[in-house]
Amino acid sequence: MPLLPSSLYGLARPFLFGFDPEHAHELTLDGLARTQNTPLACAYAAPRVDDPVTLAGLEFPNRVGLAAGLDKNARCIDAFAAMGFGFVEVGTVTPKAQPGNPKPRMFRLPQRDALINRLGFNNEGLDAFLANVQKARFRRSGSGGRKPMLLGLNIGKNAATPIEKAVDDYLACLDGVYPHADYVTINISSPNTANLRTLQSDEALDALLGAIAERRHALAERSHRRVPLFVKIAPDLDEGQVAVIAATLQRHGMDGVIATNTTLARDAVAGLPHANEAGGLSGAPVREASNRVVSQLRAALGPAFPIIGVGGILSAADARAKIAAGADVVQIYTGLIYRGPALVREAAQALLQGRSAA
Ligand SMILES: Cc1cc2nc3c(=O)[nH]c(=O)nc-3n(C[C@H](O)[C@H](O)[C@H](O)COP(=O)(O)O)c2cc1C
């Protein structure tokens, strides 16, 4: 992961890529955590592009966000705010701390601007996550009266929790994150937690979202604040499955959908080193499938339902294509690894220009 802006990232990348991917990631996050809110943050800070859009009742300062999984423990929120993101999603957090899968579990496929990971929700658990979220200062900094960036908190289940009891984990996380989130993401699409994706299917999704909607209602009554709920889905779904999911989201009053997570497909990387590693593939090779799911969702959900598009954005043109496919706003993860923080401003500016051209 990048620590330096624009052209400097071109110099930092070979250094970071000299390390095993997970080690490079940890080094970078440590660097960001140490330097955020200090003068050293100027090494990666960039002015935020002003391109406000209202979605699910929230004002997004611009249309480029950080995707979940990069900052699983919410340690670097202020550093990412400084990079100019309009919104940042941290997590996935689970109720209890867990180590994730055995290492190595993260692989680069640089020939295709791609990663494969099977991290398996390694994280420090809900309490540590919330302590970090509460330490973040981005909401206080209010630069020149500008609206702060939005914060999404992404929740999941522990590996040790049987899938029949998954709802208990989601509810425990929802209770914890609710007061601190601008929106909450229900992640049911990681390929690296056994059976998690079965929660996307018909009855399981119906039961899960029913329970979550009921709990949100209670939390909203108590706090007088209705926090939007987004559901994050996989790219490995056919049109019929996407249509059923779309109807289920609307039936339970969900506020948006995030499409997509990583893919299990390997056709786009066949024959390359690491292509056969188990896990989720991200970056350029997932772009087409993600865009397909986004456009199927748009067709099924109609023009007003919020869609956050993610998967394979490596350039400004990719960000525009995601919007053209039907997304309202976009997120990036793998693009940040390959392109560095300059991609944030580049993409946000391209979307702003696309809007004025439209
Ligand atoms: C190393 C890695 C870890 C990830 N962890 C999570 C996670 O914890 N929760 C989640 O919802 N998505 C996670 N994702 C998925 C990303 O948020 C994103 O949906 C996916 O990578 C596609 O976007 P991209 O092509 O821009 O990377 C992870 C992705 C990567 C590469």
XYZ file of C-alpha atoms and ligand atoms in Angstrom:
389
model
C 0.000 0.000 0.000
C 1.200 3.495 -0.847
C 2.577 6.035 1.548
C 3.719 8.691 -0.901
C 1.791 10.800 -3.382
C 1.782 10.980 -7.171
C 5.199 10.729 -8.794
C 6.901 9.871 -5.497
C 4.817 6.736 -5.322
C 6.564 5.603 -8.495
C 9.747 5.515 -6.425
C 8.165 3.938 -3.349
C 6.404 1.158 -5.212
C 9.436 -0.928 -6.177
C 10.603 -0.695 -2.564
C 7.233 -1.829 -1.218
C 6.863 -4.499 -3.911
C 10.220 -5.901 -2.738
C 8.455 -7.129 0.387
C 5.940 -9.902 0.732
C 2.529 -8.210 0.052
C 1.165 -8.522 3.560
C 4.391 -7.220 5.075
C 4.384 -4.239 2.680
C 0.788 -3.616 3.683
C 1.603 -3.648 7.383
C 4.623 -1.375 6.927
C 2.492 1.104 5.034
C -0.365 1.078 7.531
C 2.120 1.531 10.389
C 3.598 4.508 8.530
C 0.172 6.029 7.921
C -0.932 5.485 11.513
C 2.223 7.150 12.835
C 2.157 10.134 10.492
C -1.559 10.967 10.310
C -2.402 14.261 11.981
C 1.274 15.284 11.959
C 3.156 17.564 9.526
C 4.515 14.383 7.874
C 1.060 13.681 6.494
C 1.927 16.192 3.755
C 3.800 13.269 2.150
C 0.467 11.811 1.020
C -2.082 14.590 1.576
C -3.962 16.011 -1.406
C -6.763 18.569 -1.642
C -10.139 16.895 -1.723
C -12.083 17.305 -4.958
C -15.387 18.996 -4.253
C -18.145 17.082 -6.048
C -20.965 16.594 -3.543
C -23.668 14.036 -4.150
C -26.529 13.057 -1.855
C -27.187 9.363 -1.521
C -29.256 7.499 1.056
C -29.733 10.853 2.786
C -25.970 11.352 3.185
C -23.932 14.068 1.553
C -20.844 12.473 -0.011
C -18.220 15.237 -0.518
C -17.069 13.498 -3.681
C -17.672 10.196 -5.422
C -14.454 8.290 -4.686
C -14.185 6.130 -1.568
C -11.776 3.686 -0.003
C -13.062 0.093 -0.178
C -13.239 -2.109 2.914
C -10.444 -4.439 3.952
C -7.508 -2.121 3.497
C -7.819 -0.675 7.002
C -9.482 -3.556 8.807
C -8.879 -2.191 12.308
C -9.714 1.453 11.533
C -6.225 2.641 12.462
C -5.617 5.107 9.622
C -8.918 6.895 9.015
C -7.372 10.369 9.236
C -4.568 9.449 6.820
C -7.101 8.344 4.216
C -9.183 11.451 4.860
C -6.049 13.485 4.079
C -5.651 11.695 0.707
C -8.872 13.307 -0.515
C -11.339 10.435 -0.352
C -14.979 11.490 -0.181
C -15.717 8.469 2.005
C -13.749 5.753 3.703
C -14.980 2.307 4.663
C -13.085 0.446 7.384
C -13.406 -3.184 8.550
C -14.536 -5.854 8.046
C -14.768 -6.117 11.809
C -16.013 -9.230 13.633
C -17.308 -9.367 17.235
C -14.166 -11.070 18.551
C -10.543 -10.705 17.487
C -9.360 -13.492 15.164
C -6.080 -14.269 13.399
C -7.458 -15.111 9.936
C -6.042 -17.831 7.701
C -2.453 -19.130 7.801
C 0.195 -17.063 5.949
C 1.067 -16.547 3.144
C -2.419 -15.387 2.237
C -1.964 -12.369 -0.040
C -0.395 -12.477 -3.533
C 0.406 -9.914 -6.240
C -0.262 -10.588 -9.926
C 1.451 -7.469 -11.302
C 1.064 -8.541 -14.946
C -2.680 -7.933 -14.539
C -2.740 -5.219 -11.835
C -4.347 -7.771 -9.547
C -4.199 -9.333 -6.088
C -5.409 -12.615 -4.669
C -6.139 -12.696 -0.944
C -7.481 -15.219 1.513
C -6.918 -13.171 4.651
C -10.144 -14.414 6.258
C -11.201 -11.339 8.278
C -8.028 -11.097 10.353
C -8.845 -8.309 12.797
C -8.542 -7.157 16.390
C -12.252 -7.393 17.153
C -15.065 -4.947 17.759
C -13.791 -3.270 20.950
C -10.365 -2.386 19.530
C -12.007 -1.273 16.263
C -14.394 1.080 18.065
C -11.607 2.524 20.192
C -9.719 3.392 16.983
C -12.812 4.850 15.318
C -13.394 7.079 18.326
C -9.807 8.334 18.195
C -10.167 9.529 14.595
C -10.286 13.314 14.235
C -11.563 13.794 10.684
C -14.999 14.928 11.842
C -13.472 17.633 14.038
C -11.077 19.064 11.488
C -13.879 20.815 9.506
C -11.487 22.579 7.110
C -12.979 25.941 6.141
C -16.503 24.850 7.047
C -16.387 22.020 4.489
C -18.372 18.898 5.226
C -16.255 16.063 6.642
C -15.630 12.925 4.693
C -18.113 10.107 5.404
C -17.182 6.996 7.362
C -18.592 3.551 6.588
C -18.168 0.712 9.078
C -18.165 -2.765 7.533
C -19.291 -5.735 9.660
C -18.993 -9.524 9.380
C -18.989 -12.759 11.346
C -16.280 -14.655 13.190
C -14.965 -17.794 11.478
C -15.779 -19.846 14.589
C -19.442 -18.802 14.621
C -21.580 -21.434 12.852
C -23.308 -20.029 9.790
C -26.737 -20.724 11.375
C -25.764 -18.269 14.112
C -24.271 -15.638 11.784
C -27.095 -13.240 12.513
C -25.973 -12.971 16.170
C -22.547 -11.740 15.055
C -24.002 -9.185 12.647
C -26.372 -7.882 15.331
C -23.582 -7.624 17.914
C -21.468 -5.661 15.431
C -24.406 -3.488 14.379
C -25.113 -2.544 18.002
C -21.462 -1.575 18.482
C -20.804 0.379 15.298
C -24.196 2.089 14.950
C -23.470 5.249 16.976
C -20.155 5.854 15.167
C -21.050 5.188 11.527
C -22.284 7.415 8.740
C -23.328 4.139 7.121
C -22.959 0.463 7.990
C -22.054 -2.218 5.441
C -23.277 -5.775 5.896
C -20.572 -7.863 4.261
C -21.949 -11.200 3.082
C -19.609 -11.672 0.148
C -16.079 -12.442 1.324
C -15.000 -15.722 -0.279
C -12.577 -16.412 2.586
C -14.956 -17.195 5.439
C -16.529 -20.623 5.022
C -20.155 -20.454 3.821
C -20.400 -16.670 4.171
C -21.625 -16.275 0.615
C -24.521 -18.668 1.283
C -26.014 -15.698 3.167
C -26.630 -14.119 -0.242
C -29.115 -16.822 -1.158
C -32.829 -16.351 -0.972
C -34.085 -17.528 2.434
C -30.823 -16.945 4.290
C -30.669 -13.353 3.025
C -34.314 -12.808 3.838
C -33.829 -13.998 7.435
C -30.585 -12.063 7.953
C -31.874 -8.777 6.557
C -35.182 -9.176 8.411
C -33.330 -9.408 11.732
C -30.974 -6.568 10.844
C -33.794 -4.277 9.733
C -35.666 -4.930 12.969
C -32.575 -4.165 15.055
C -31.896 -0.994 13.052
C -35.445 0.126 13.742
C -34.886 -0.292 17.489
C -31.506 1.477 17.356
C -32.981 4.352 15.367
C -35.852 4.795 17.825
C -33.457 4.853 20.743
C -30.911 7.213 19.189
C -33.251 9.327 17.016
C -30.845 8.697 14.161
C -31.452 6.350 11.243
C -28.107 5.097 9.973
C -28.199 3.854 6.354
C -27.447 0.155 5.797
C -25.633 -1.052 2.676
C -25.194 -4.703 1.689
C -22.015 -5.808 -0.067
C -22.340 -8.571 -2.650
C -20.097 -10.785 -4.788
C -19.445 -10.585 -8.522
C -19.946 -14.340 -8.895
C -23.720 -14.193 -9.306
C -25.926 -14.713 -12.330
C -28.639 -12.323 -13.431
C -31.388 -14.269 -11.667
C -29.507 -14.244 -8.369
C -28.845 -10.516 -8.704
C -32.559 -9.902 -9.291
C -33.544 -11.899 -6.181
C -30.983 -10.031 -4.072
C -32.213 -6.683 -5.418
C -35.812 -7.505 -4.497
C -34.793 -8.723 -1.029
C -32.802 -5.538 -0.320
C -35.769 -3.386 -1.251
C -38.231 -5.516 0.710
C -36.220 -5.039 3.890
C -35.668 -1.314 3.436
C -31.917 -1.518 2.872
C -30.498 1.834 1.780
C -27.929 0.761 -0.768
C -25.826 -1.993 -2.256
C -22.060 -2.266 -2.701
C -21.026 -4.239 -5.780
C -18.702 -5.992 -5.762
C -16.343 -7.935 -3.557
C -13.504 -10.068 -5.000
C -14.098 -12.920 -7.464
C -13.454 -16.650 -7.342
C -13.110 -16.743 -11.150
C -9.612 -17.170 -12.561
C -10.089 -17.089 -16.367
C -8.601 -13.597 -16.660
C -5.365 -14.636 -14.929
C -5.010 -18.268 -16.063
C -1.386 -19.357 -16.389
C 0.092 -16.490 -14.365
C 2.171 -17.043 -11.223
C -0.136 -17.331 -8.162
C -3.267 -17.608 -10.347
C -4.196 -20.863 -8.656
C -3.920 -19.597 -5.097
C -7.212 -19.955 -3.237
C -8.981 -16.726 -2.323
C -10.586 -13.675 -3.890
C -9.155 -12.026 -6.988
C -9.291 -8.213 -7.145
C -8.085 -5.453 -9.439
C -8.327 -5.256 -13.227
C -9.520 -8.873 -13.730
C -12.677 -8.344 -11.651
C -13.697 -5.136 -13.430
C -15.874 -6.667 -16.124
C -17.833 -8.933 -13.769
C -18.279 -6.086 -11.258
C -19.554 -3.744 -13.955
C -21.948 -6.426 -15.170
C -23.380 -6.875 -11.671
C -23.664 -3.093 -11.235
C -25.660 -2.759 -14.449
C -27.864 -5.734 -13.588
C -28.517 -4.189 -10.187
C -29.360 -0.837 -11.759
C -31.825 -2.506 -14.102
C -33.439 -4.422 -11.234
C -33.475 -1.588 -8.677
C -34.518 1.358 -10.804
C -32.798 4.744 -11.048
C -33.131 5.918 -7.420
C -31.619 3.078 -5.379
C -28.037 3.864 -4.249
C -25.316 1.668 -5.779
C -21.681 1.894 -4.722
C -19.548 0.422 -7.512
C -16.239 -1.263 -6.696
C -13.942 -3.644 -8.521
C -11.084 -3.048 -10.896
C -10.774 0.741 -10.866
C -7.150 1.439 -11.866
C -7.684 4.693 -13.756
C -9.949 7.700 -14.160
C -11.511 6.006 -17.193
C -12.335 2.928 -15.086
C -14.077 5.152 -12.522
C -16.143 6.744 -15.270
C -17.036 3.332 -16.687
C -18.292 2.245 -13.264
C -20.602 5.261 -13.132
C -21.696 4.585 -16.707
C -22.558 1.014 -15.683
C -24.971 2.434 -13.106
C -23.028 3.208 -9.926
C -23.652 6.458 -8.054
C -20.256 6.530 -6.348
C -17.191 4.269 -6.496
C -14.601 2.690 -4.205
C -11.053 1.513 -4.798
C -8.683 -0.902 -3.123
C -6.296 -2.684 -5.509
C -5.921 0.458 -7.643
C -4.399 2.215 -4.645
C -1.747 -0.501 -4.354
C -0.764 -0.287 -8.029
C -1.291 3.410 -8.694
C -0.806 5.111 -5.331
C -2.815 7.953 -3.774
C -2.728 10.051 -6.969
C -5.522 7.798 -8.260
C -7.936 9.224 -5.680
C -7.806 12.779 -7.004
C -7.507 11.657 -10.614
C -10.682 9.574 -10.387
C -12.607 12.172 -8.366
C -11.693 14.910 -10.828
C -12.671 12.789 -13.822
C -16.079 12.115 -12.271
C -16.552 15.813 -11.559
C -15.676 16.672 -15.160
C -17.938 13.877 -16.421
C -20.785 15.423 -14.456
C -20.330 18.885 -15.921
C -20.017 17.384 -19.418
C -23.275 15.420 -18.966
C -6.389 -7.777 0.529
C -7.859 -7.491 0.436
C -8.651 -7.575 1.592
C -10.025 -7.300 1.517
N -10.776 -7.350 2.659
C -12.086 -7.015 2.602
C -12.876 -6.975 3.787
O -12.382 -7.208 4.898
N -14.181 -6.644 3.665
C -14.765 -6.343 2.470
O -15.962 -6.029 2.426
N -14.033 -6.356 1.325
C -12.724 -6.682 1.373
N -11.984 -6.676 0.221
C -12.661 -6.408 -1.072
C -12.489 -4.953 -1.537
O -13.121 -4.073 -0.632
C -13.096 -4.764 -2.942
O -14.486 -5.026 -2.865
C -12.483 -5.675 -3.990
O -11.106 -5.820 -3.779
C -12.705 -5.153 -5.415
O -12.169 -3.852 -5.568
P -10.697 -3.532 -6.198
O -10.611 -4.262 -7.500
O -10.644 -2.049 -6.294
O -9.705 -4.069 -5.200
C -10.615 -6.956 0.272
C -9.804 -6.871 -0.873
C -8.450 -7.127 -0.804
C -7.617 -7.034 -2.058
